[in-house]
Amino acid sequence: MFAKLLKDLFFLGVVVLLQSSSPVTVLGFVSTTRIIPASLYNHLKNKIRTKVQQSHIRTLASSLESSALHATDASSTSTAVPSLIVLDLDNTLWTPELYQLRKLERNKQYPVANKDVKLFPAIQSILSSIKKDLASNGGSSIYSETKFAIASRTKSVEWAHDLLKQFDLTDFFHYVEIFPGDKKRHFANLKSQSGIDYHDMLFFDDSRDGRYGNCEPVSELGALTVHCPNGIYEEKIWHGAIESFGEWYTEKPANTIIEWDGTLTTTSTPDIDPTAKFKGFVKYVNYDKRFGFIKYGSRDTKDMFFHFSSLPAGADVEEGDEVSFGITHDQRKGKDAARDVELKNGGGDADTVNMRVFSMNLPFAALLANGYKTLETRNGTMFTPYEEGTKMLLHVGQRIYPDGNRHLDVMKSGGLDDDEINDLKSLPNGFGKGMAVAIVEIGKTYETTLEERCDPDFQRSVGAFGADSGMRATEIARVEYLKKGVKVTGSGGVFKAAIDKSVIPDGWLG
């Protein structure tokens, strides 16, 4: 009722001014009246078109469009506006997702804006309006104190930057974080660069939760996130989020997501006894995705999820293994999960440990074990399923890798002499082919371009020229020789072997 009265009174004021004043005077009244939403400006524009002279309408309608952003869905000038608005790229700002353009990738072609990749019309209109508003109204725009940023996990980094340039958006965004990995890292960087707290940020993304989810993990930081599963395809998604931000900002509860239908969801963390221990057995294991479920409690008790990261370092697990565990609440997924899982059987006896192993041939196995080689590159996805911090054994294959000794030129480019190179290519006494010789902790795995692989520092880290290296690079976080070499039958990819715990260096299984 009040909204209708306000609308009618405001309209009456505009009409009266139009009858007695110039359009400029009316526009001054409209532009300085910041107590109504943008939708009311649109209502006014339509009403005026039917009630005043056409010559006045053209001037008024044009100016109303440029000033409509002054009254986005805020109820007053004191309503909070985000200090930083962050947008995802794929299926949020534009479509399709870049990984789907496989034909272009195979042909080594870049996507063309408005042909291969298109902005959603709604967000294109919104960004264009904001640009015009800031240019014409400057400090009086509600976005005058707002910064804009990109946060994308796409692996097509070069494509993404090029498309932003093609769409003429490079200068619009104050901060751009585009690299595969954890979205929380993007936001940590944004916070560091901008000096803006998370609770002053608004984030739009099409992926809510799960393995590839972004809204939930970012909401944990304290930012308000907007789940737009079909992209920003309607302007009401944007304006509704701005309005919701003002309402949310009074309390600023963490773990809050604006859902696809405009409702707000805030996840609370249940109280869990940190000392409680449970017993059960492993009911299911997915080795590729590195998780499983534990059967425990009564017949009606729901199976408990666990991730391999909750297992002891280096331990392996199989269906049927007896385990004990605690329970924690996974805020990222909003579900309970097992923690500190201990194997009672099936994970090796008291003296052995089952570990993952990967094989390399000389001289590169020695270069890695001796700490020279800090990146391992492959064209396949051997290391992709394993998260940072995973520990594996390094096995030495039976062959010498035939690279034509090009690794010597790479190593010499870093200033090493022949004696130093020979030492780095050699294994200690008691270590040789067909043996597990070292334990390795891997870092992140990421895709690279040929240009990146041809960087001299990158080549020395790999021990090979860029053209000879694989496209996927895996960081070697740390490596240490075993206390003695252990004979292991090699296999392709990542395989498993039972190793005597006594040969593992101190501190690696703790």
Coordinates of C-alpha atoms in Angstrom, one line a residue, residues 106-378:
R106 CA 42.8 -28.8 -31.5
N107 CA 43.2 -26.4 -34.3
K108 CA 45.2 -24.0 -32.1
Q109 CA 42.7 -21.2 -32.8
Y110 CA 41.5 -18.5 -30.4
P111 CA 37.8 -18.1 -29.9
V112 CA 36.1 -15.0 -31.5
A113 CA 33.9 -12.8 -29.4
N114 CA 30.2 -12.7 -30.4
K115 CA 30.8 -15.7 -32.7
D116 CA 32.3 -18.6 -30.7
V117 CA 31.7 -17.0 -27.3
K118 CA 28.8 -14.6 -26.4
L119 CA 28.1 -12.4 -23.4
F120 CA 24.7 -13.0 -21.8
P121 CA 22.5 -10.1 -23.1
A122 CA 21.4 -9.1 -19.6
I123 CA 24.9 -8.7 -18.2
Q124 CA 26.1 -7.0 -21.4
S125 CA 23.3 -4.5 -20.9
I126 CA 24.1 -4.0 -17.2
L127 CA 27.8 -3.5 -17.7
S128 CA 27.1 -1.1 -20.6
S129 CA 24.7 0.9 -18.4
I130 CA 27.2 1.0 -15.5
K131 CA 29.9 2.3 -17.9
K132 CA 27.6 5.1 -19.1
D133 CA 26.4 5.9 -15.6
L134 CA 29.9 6.3 -14.3
A135 CA 31.0 8.3 -17.3
S136 CA 28.1 10.8 -17.1
N137 CA 27.3 10.9 -13.3
G138 CA 30.7 10.2 -11.7
G139 CA 30.6 10.6 -8.0
S140 CA 26.8 10.6 -7.9
S141 CA 26.5 7.1 -9.2
I142 CA 25.7 4.4 -6.7
Y143 CA 28.7 2.5 -8.1
S144 CA 31.1 5.4 -7.7
E145 CA 32.9 3.6 -4.8
T146 CA 32.5 0.1 -6.2
K147 CA 35.3 -1.9 -7.8
F148 CA 34.7 -4.8 -10.2
A149 CA 36.7 -8.0 -10.6
I150 CA 36.9 -11.3 -12.3
A151 CA 37.6 -14.7 -10.6
S152 CA 37.7 -17.7 -12.8
R153 CA 39.1 -21.2 -12.5
T154 CA 39.2 -21.8 -16.2
K155 CA 42.2 -23.6 -17.6
S156 CA 41.9 -21.6 -20.8
V157 CA 43.7 -18.6 -19.2
E158 CA 45.0 -17.0 -22.4
W159 CA 41.7 -17.4 -24.2
A160 CA 39.9 -15.7 -21.2
H161 CA 42.2 -12.7 -21.2
D162 CA 41.9 -12.4 -25.0
L163 CA 38.1 -12.5 -24.9
L164 CA 37.9 -9.8 -22.2
K165 CA 39.9 -7.7 -24.5
Q166 CA 37.7 -8.5 -27.5
F167 CA 34.6 -7.6 -25.5
D168 CA 36.2 -4.3 -24.5
L169 CA 36.0 -5.2 -20.8
T170 CA 39.7 -5.2 -19.9
D171 CA 39.7 -1.6 -18.5
F172 CA 36.3 -2.1 -16.8
F173 CA 37.6 -4.7 -14.3
H174 CA 39.9 -3.4 -11.7
Y175 CA 41.2 -6.9 -10.7
V176 CA 41.4 -10.1 -12.7
E177 CA 42.2 -13.5 -11.2
I178 CA 42.1 -16.2 -13.9
F179 CA 43.9 -19.5 -13.1
P180 CA 42.8 -23.0 -12.3
G181 CA 42.7 -24.1 -8.7
D182 CA 40.8 -23.0 -5.6
K183 CA 38.4 -20.1 -5.8
K184 CA 39.4 -19.2 -2.3
R185 CA 42.8 -18.4 -3.6
H186 CA 41.3 -16.0 -6.1
F187 CA 39.5 -14.2 -3.3
A188 CA 42.5 -14.1 -1.0
N189 CA 44.4 -12.4 -3.8
L190 CA 41.5 -10.0 -4.4
K191 CA 41.4 -9.1 -0.7
S192 CA 45.1 -8.5 -0.6
Q193 CA 45.2 -6.4 -3.8
S194 CA 42.1 -4.3 -3.0
G195 CA 42.2 -4.0 0.8
I196 CA 38.5 -4.8 0.8
D197 CA 37.1 -7.2 3.4
Y198 CA 35.2 -10.3 2.3
H199 CA 31.9 -9.0 3.8
D200 CA 32.0 -6.0 1.4
M201 CA 32.1 -8.3 -1.6
L202 CA 29.3 -9.7 -3.8
F203 CA 30.1 -12.7 -6.0
F204 CA 28.2 -14.1 -9.0
D205 CA 28.8 -17.8 -10.1
D206 CA 26.9 -20.5 -11.8
S207 CA 28.4 -23.4 -9.7
R208 CA 27.0 -23.7 -6.2
D209 CA 28.6 -26.6 -4.4
G210 CA 30.3 -30.0 -4.8
R211 CA 33.7 -30.7 -6.3
Y212 CA 33.5 -27.8 -8.7
G213 CA 31.3 -25.6 -6.5
N214 CA 32.3 -22.0 -5.9
C215 CA 29.4 -20.3 -4.1
E216 CA 29.7 -22.3 -0.9
P217 CA 33.5 -22.0 -0.4
V218 CA 33.5 -18.3 -1.1
S219 CA 30.5 -17.8 1.2
E220 CA 32.5 -19.4 4.0
L221 CA 35.0 -16.5 3.7
G222 CA 32.2 -14.1 4.6
A223 CA 31.4 -12.8 1.1
L224 CA 27.8 -12.8 -0.1
T225 CA 27.5 -15.1 -3.1
V226 CA 24.9 -15.3 -5.9
H227 CA 24.1 -18.7 -7.4
C228 CA 23.1 -18.1 -11.0
P229 CA 23.1 -21.6 -12.6
N230 CA 22.0 -20.3 -16.0
G231 CA 24.3 -17.3 -16.0
I232 CA 23.2 -13.7 -15.6
Y233 CA 20.6 -14.1 -18.3
E234 CA 18.1 -11.7 -16.7
E235 CA 18.7 -8.2 -15.3
K236 CA 16.6 -9.0 -12.3
I237 CA 19.3 -11.4 -11.1
W238 CA 21.7 -8.5 -10.8
H239 CA 19.3 -6.0 -9.4
G240 CA 17.8 -8.5 -7.0
A241 CA 21.3 -9.4 -5.7
I242 CA 22.1 -5.7 -5.1
E243 CA 18.9 -5.3 -3.1
S244 CA 19.6 -8.5 -1.2
F245 CA 23.1 -7.3 -0.4
G246 CA 21.7 -4.2 1.4
E247 CA 19.4 -6.4 3.5
W248 CA 22.1 -8.9 4.3
Y249 CA 24.7 -6.3 5.2
T250 CA 23.0 -5.3 8.5
E251 CA 24.0 -8.7 10.0
K252 CA 26.5 -10.0 7.4
P253 CA 26.2 -13.7 8.3
A254 CA 28.8 -15.9 6.7
N255 CA 27.9 -18.9 4.7
T256 CA 25.1 -17.0 2.9
I257 CA 24.1 -17.7 -0.7
I258 CA 21.4 -15.9 -2.8
E259 CA 19.8 -18.9 -4.5
W260 CA 18.6 -19.0 -8.1
D261 CA 15.1 -18.0 -7.0
G262 CA 16.2 -15.0 -5.0
T263 CA 15.9 -16.5 -1.6
L264 CA 18.8 -16.3 0.9
T265 CA 20.2 -19.5 2.5
T266 CA 22.5 -19.3 5.5
T267 CA 24.1 -22.6 6.6
S268 CA 24.8 -23.0 10.3
T269 CA 27.4 -25.4 11.6
P270 CA 26.0 -27.9 14.0
D271 CA 27.6 -28.7 17.4
I272 CA 29.8 -31.8 17.1
D273 CA 31.6 -33.5 20.0
P274 CA 35.3 -33.3 18.9
T275 CA 36.3 -36.1 21.2
A276 CA 33.7 -38.7 20.1
K277 CA 35.1 -41.7 18.2
F278 CA 33.1 -44.2 16.1
K279 CA 33.9 -47.6 14.7
G280 CA 32.7 -49.1 11.4
F281 CA 33.9 -50.6 8.1
V282 CA 34.6 -49.2 4.7
K283 CA 31.5 -50.0 2.6
Y284 CA 32.5 -48.2 -0.7
V285 CA 35.7 -46.7 -2.2
N286 CA 36.0 -44.5 -5.3
Y287 CA 39.8 -44.5 -6.1
D288 CA 39.5 -42.0 -9.0
K289 CA 37.7 -39.4 -7.0
R290 CA 39.4 -40.3 -3.7
F291 CA 36.5 -40.7 -1.4
G292 CA 34.4 -43.4 0.1
F293 CA 31.7 -44.3 2.7
I294 CA 31.8 -45.9 6.1
K295 CA 29.1 -48.2 7.4
Y296 CA 28.7 -47.7 11.2
G297 CA 26.1 -47.5 14.0
S298 CA 22.7 -49.1 13.7
R299 CA 20.9 -50.3 10.6
D300 CA 19.2 -46.9 10.3
T301 CA 22.4 -44.9 10.6
K302 CA 23.4 -43.1 7.4
D303 CA 26.7 -44.1 5.9
M304 CA 29.5 -41.6 6.7
F305 CA 31.4 -39.9 3.9
F306 CA 35.2 -39.8 4.0
H307 CA 37.9 -38.3 1.8
F308 CA 41.3 -39.8 1.3
S309 CA 42.8 -36.7 2.9
S310 CA 41.4 -37.9 6.3
L311 CA 43.5 -41.1 6.1
P312 CA 46.9 -41.5 7.6
A313 CA 49.7 -40.3 5.4
G314 CA 50.7 -42.9 2.9
A315 CA 47.9 -45.3 3.9
D316 CA 45.8 -47.2 1.5
V317 CA 42.2 -48.3 2.0
E318 CA 40.0 -51.1 0.6
E319 CA 36.4 -52.1 1.0
G320 CA 35.8 -54.1 4.1
D321 CA 38.6 -52.4 6.1
E322 CA 37.8 -51.9 9.8
V323 CA 38.2 -48.2 10.8
S324 CA 37.7 -45.8 13.6
F325 CA 37.0 -42.1 13.1
G326 CA 35.7 -38.8 14.4
I327 CA 33.1 -36.7 12.7
T328 CA 33.4 -33.1 11.5
H329 CA 31.0 -30.8 9.7
D330 CA 32.1 -30.0 6.2
Q331 CA 31.1 -26.4 5.8
R332 CA 31.9 -26.4 2.1
K333 CA 29.3 -29.1 1.4
G334 CA 27.0 -28.5 4.4
K335 CA 27.4 -32.1 5.4
D336 CA 29.0 -34.3 8.0
A337 CA 32.2 -36.1 7.1
A338 CA 34.6 -38.5 8.8
R339 CA 37.9 -37.1 10.1
D340 CA 41.1 -38.8 11.5
V341 CA 40.2 -42.1 9.9
E342 CA 42.4 -44.9 11.4
L343 CA 42.7 -48.3 9.7
K344 CA 42.4 -51.4 11.9
N345 CA 43.2 -53.8 9.0
G346 CA 43.6 -53.8 5.3
G347 CA 46.0 -50.8 5.4
G348 CA 49.2 -52.8 5.8
D349 CA 50.3 -54.7 8.9
A350 CA 52.1 -53.0 11.8
D351 CA 55.4 -53.0 9.9
T352 CA 54.3 -52.1 6.4
V353 CA 52.4 -49.3 4.7
N354 CA 50.7 -49.4 1.3
M355 CA 51.7 -46.4 -0.8
R356 CA 51.2 -45.1 -4.3
V357 CA 54.2 -45.3 -6.6
F358 CA 55.0 -43.7 -10.0
S359 CA 57.9 -44.7 -12.2
M360 CA 60.5 -42.6 -14.1
N361 CA 63.5 -43.6 -16.1
L362 CA 67.0 -42.2 -15.7
P363 CA 68.4 -39.6 -15.9
F364 CA 65.2 -37.8 -14.9
A365 CA 64.4 -40.0 -11.9
A366 CA 67.8 -39.1 -10.4
L367 CA 67.3 -35.4 -11.2
L368 CA 64.1 -35.5 -9.3
A369 CA 65.4 -37.5 -6.4
N370 CA 68.4 -35.2 -6.1
G371 CA 66.2 -32.1 -5.9
Y372 CA 67.2 -30.5 -9.2
K373 CA 64.0 -31.4 -11.0
T374 CA 61.1 -29.5 -9.3
L375 CA 58.5 -30.0 -12.0
E376 CA 57.3 -33.2 -13.7
T377 CA 55.4 -32.7 -16.9
R378 CA 53.1 -35.2 -18.6

